[in-house]
Amino acid sequence: MRKRILTGERPTGPLHLGHYVGSLANRVKLQEQYDTFIIVADVQALTTNFDRPERLSEDVRRAALDNIAAGLDPEKVVMFVQSLVPGIAELTVFFSMLVTVNRLRHNPTIKSEAATLGYTDLTYGFLGYPVSQAADILFCRADLVPVGEDQLPHIEMARFVAGRFNELYGRIFPEPEALVSRIPRLVGTDGSAKMSKSIGNCIYLSDPPAEVREKVMSAVTDPARIHKTDPGHPEICTIAAYHRAFDPEESPSVEESCRAGTTGCVACKKRMVEVLEALLSPIRERSTLYEKPGVIDEILIEGTRKACREAEETLEMVRGAMRIDYFKGRSR
Ligand code: TRP
């Protein structure tokens, strides 16, 4: 049997090139080799956006559309909405008995997110979302979880929960392994270390060509380079980083002519616009195809139905193992 992977993201807005480099491109490859589940983690988005739920219905569809536009094939992957799989919520409750508050409080990702968001007192839902994420992963008994480095503490939590459950009640869950993306994080167009919606330095997969062009042409390069003939420093240049990420074959020669002062920033940027257009135009085409009314909804409804069936199979085993299947065989 093929191994199973589960991954996904919180729907918090359109996906950008940082997502593409860090996870989408890899997912597109993995779908050929693994049984793939993609979660649109709307409940987890609520842990920080509980006061803005009105954005979710658009963001959920956008996350799904961007994944498919990037190349995930709805015929191959199961793409589903977290909140619509009751088994995930049920597992979260059972798993919450296995995890102490101290373990959650020591989770480095929770700590750094709380610090960034300025939370001084954490909600139960925010502190506990790694338990819910363990349920996201374990409901379908995933073997592998492709994620970025920041998610490792959560995968560790899922492994802990699986191990503890198995030890207490009997072997049901595989201990999932992280498949960590080693690709360096993509810098923003302003040169800051991370492309991030909150900083406003993103090139979105859904940006029209004129916008991509405008963003690339005004991106921060080497500030010491005023004249084209000044020797450039690709190690501090945003566009050079994009060449490494999106144009790896040509990147060494691009850097060389930058250092030599033979190619200027404008020419280098124009070249990058072309590279990005080659990447983004098929993405835009797929996006146009799938953004017709109802198409994404159908994909999510079908994926969610499959996810619910998986969850129900797992939950039957879980209730049995926990001896809480009191009225087994009778409809509840
Ligand atoms: N925590 C992930 C993020 O912030 C989203 C997520 C939710 C996830 N459930 C998951 C990722 C399960 C991998 C597996 O992007």
CSV table of C-alpha atoms and ligand atoms in Angstrom, one decimal, residues 6-10 39 41 44 82 113 129 132-133 136-137 145-147 150-151 154-155, ligand 1:
chain,number,residue,atom,x,y,z
A,6,LEU,CA,-1.2,14.9,5.2
A,7,THR,CA,-0.4,18.5,5.0
A,8,GLY,CA,-2.1,21.9,4.6
A,9,GLU,CA,-2.4,25.4,5.9
A,10,ARG,CA,-4.5,27.8,7.7
A,39,ILE,CA,-6.3,20.1,5.0
A,41,ALA,CA,-7.3,24.3,8.6
A,44,GLN,CA,-6.9,26.5,13.4
A,82,GLN,CA,-11.1,20.8,8.8
A,113,GLU,CA,3.6,32.9,17.8
A,129,TYR,CA,-4.1,23.8,18.8
A,132,SER,CA,-6.0,19.6,17.4
A,133,GLN,CA,-3.2,19.4,14.8
A,136,ASP,CA,-5.6,16.6,11.8
A,137,ILE,CA,-2.7,14.3,11.1
A,145,VAL,CA,3.7,15.2,7.1
A,146,PRO,CA,5.5,17.6,4.7
A,147,VAL,CA,6.1,20.8,6.6
A,150,ASP,CA,8.5,25.8,12.4
A,151,GLN,CA,6.0,22.9,12.4
A,154,HIS,CA,3.7,20.1,16.3
A,155,ILE,CA,4.7,16.9,14.5
B,1,TRP,N1,-0.1,24.7,11.4
B,1,TRP,C1,-0.1,24.7,10.0
B,1,TRP,C2,0.2,26.1,9.6
B,1,TRP,O1,0.1,27.0,10.3
B,1,TRP,C3,-1.4,24.3,9.4
B,1,TRP,C4,-1.8,22.9,9.8
B,1,TRP,C5,-3.0,22.5,10.4
B,1,TRP,C6,-1.2,21.7,9.4
B,1,TRP,N2,-3.1,21.2,10.6
B,1,TRP,C7,-2.0,20.6,9.9
B,1,TRP,C8,0.0,21.4,8.8
B,1,TRP,C9,-1.6,19.3,9.8
B,1,TRP,C10,0.4,20.0,8.6
B,1,TRP,C11,-0.4,19.0,9.2
B,1,TRP,O2,0.5,26.3,8.4
